[in-house]
Structures are given as structure tokens and as C-alpha cells.
Amino acid sequence: MFIGFLHRVVRLRLRILGLRSSWISLPNCRVHLYSYHHPSATDTLVLLHGVGTSSSTWLYLYPLMIQKYSVVAIDLPGFGFSTVADEKGFLTLPEHLAVVEQCIERLNLPHCTLLGHSLGGWIASLYALRNSERTTGLVLINPAGIYTDGVEELRNLFAVQSTADVRRLMERMWYRYPWYFKPLFPAIKKELIGRKVPQLIQSIMREDFLNDRLQKLSVPVHLIWGANDRLLNEQTVRVFGQTVQRLGVVYIRECGHVPQLEKPKELVKHLRRILQVDNGEKPISRHLLPSRLLKKSFSVILKERSG
């Protein structure tokens, strides 16, 4: 419930920023997305979040992106405000890809740059492989999808059954997760189970991985990697480097799997260069969700749990 509350607070902040909330109805799901139309933009950024999160994960990045681009941020089916009509309660990776393709088609985007994190980076890469004529480029933040040593362990890591399991997952995802996350562990466990994240992870097949197809990527690829990622193996970067011809790589030090949350200012600095946004624009801090509100909310939870 509290995580749902945070999603609603973020949606309010994004409305103030100028992003519009809307839905696309498809046979197996109802997809929620945020969109922003820039009157002089020459390209659209399509944002794809990672597993277990939502388009709220881009909160710190929206103010930068809308300075120059039209933006579409999709809540993948089953996450954020999007829902799933399929009887199994979740969509597989190929089904997620099909949904993204249908959404971009419905939005009538002639071309776009895809920015994806983790699972979203995997889906973005698959989209570019199948739709190179509509893809201007890829910006991938700690992308999943490369079969490396230890990748099978993720099946067990995401099969959370207790708050201790959530703690282990957070320790793998973050270099240093905020102290006020601890009282949220029960809510995170409920969210992951309710969204059927373990089932989604279990459904991924060996043939879904990108290794044998990366060399076919014809669009420019920018890879941003949290250098202390303990969730995904750094072999991912080496595989990209060995197979992708038009590749740029940036490391963010003292940062884990979620740079957009752990090191947003440094990520924005790199995105300014990649997206060629003028450094003279207004700072992003004035648009962000006030940290006081977050900390106050966590304080309420602490008091309720101690009482």
C-alpha cells in the first residue's frame, strides 16, 4: 500500500512537471505510460524500467530529458499502474517485447531512442534488433540479458519469501542502500510477490538471452554501468565491448545496479553528454520529489512498527 502511495505522489509531481498520464489497452494487458510532447523535439525517448520497479524510477531524470526531447515512459505490464489480463498473472519476456512494440506503434512514433535499465535494457535491445529502422539509438543502464557466470543464481535471489530475502536482494542491487529502506522490506516483499516477479524470472529461457545476437545491433549503443553492481556480472560489459561495433561505455564509481536512484546526479551528467543537452539549462533539483516527504513517510512507518 505504501509503495502504491509513493507511485501516486510521483505521478502528482510529474503532472506538475508537465508529463501526462495515459493508458493503452491491449488484449493481454492495460499499459500505463507517462508522456511529454516537446514542440521542437526531433526525437522521442522511450524509457523502459527494470523488473520490480516502474516508470517512477526515472523521477530524477525527467527534468533533464524534457529539456530537449519528447518522452514516453512505459510501466511494463504488471508494474506501476499497468495491469495484466493474462490468466497466469504476468507476461513473459517475449510478451513484454511485443507490448513495447505495440505501444510504440499505437503512439505512431516513426523513430525513437530507447533508454532502458536492467530488464528494460534487455527489452530495449531486443526491440532495436527487431526494429532497427525505427530505433535511433540505445542508452542502456546496467542492462540485463547477457548470459554470464552466476546468472542462473538470479532465479533463487528473486524468489523472495522473507524480509531476509529482500535484504539480501537489496544488498546485491545497491552499493549502499538508504537506511530508511529497512522498514520497507515487508512492503517490498509483498510488492515482488504480488507482481509475480519470481514467476517472471523463472520463465526466462536460455534462448531469450542476447549473447548470440548482439553483433547484429546496427544502432549506436551507450552503456552506463554502476561499477559496483553485485547483481549482474561485469562480464556483461566485456560481452558488449567484444560484439557491439558502435559502443560507448561509461562507469559510475561507488554505485550498484540502480544508478538512477543511487547516483542520479552523476548519471544526469553522463546523460547530458550522451543526449547532448545544454549544460546551461536550469538545475534539476527544483523539480524533484522532496526528500523531506520521503523521510517523513519512512518515519511514520518506523513509529507504526515500533508501536
Coordinates of N, CA and C in Angstrom, one line a residue, residues 2 8 20 48 57 86 158 170 216 291:
F2 N 2.0 1.2 0.8 CA 2.8 2.4 0.9 C 3.5 2.7 -0.4
R8 N 1.7 7.2 -6.5 CA 0.8 8.3 -6.7 C 1.4 9.7 -6.4
R20 N 2.1 13.8 -19.0 CA 0.7 13.4 -19.0 C 0.6 11.9 -18.7
L48 N 12.3 2.5 -20.4 CA 11.8 1.1 -20.0 C 12.6 0.8 -18.7
T57 N 10.9 5.1 -11.4 CA 12.4 5.0 -11.2 C 13.1 6.2 -11.9
D86 N -3.7 -11.5 -18.6 CA -3.4 -12.9 -18.8 C -3.7 -13.7 -17.6
F158 N 15.6 -13.8 -6.6 CA 14.4 -13.1 -6.8 C 13.2 -13.9 -6.2
M170 N 18.5 -6.5 -1.8 CA 18.9 -5.1 -1.7 C 20.4 -4.9 -1.6
K216 N 24.5 -8.1 -34.2 CA 23.5 -7.6 -35.2 C 23.0 -6.2 -34.9
S291 N 13.0 15.3 -0.6 CA 13.5 14.2 0.3 C 12.8 14.3 1.6

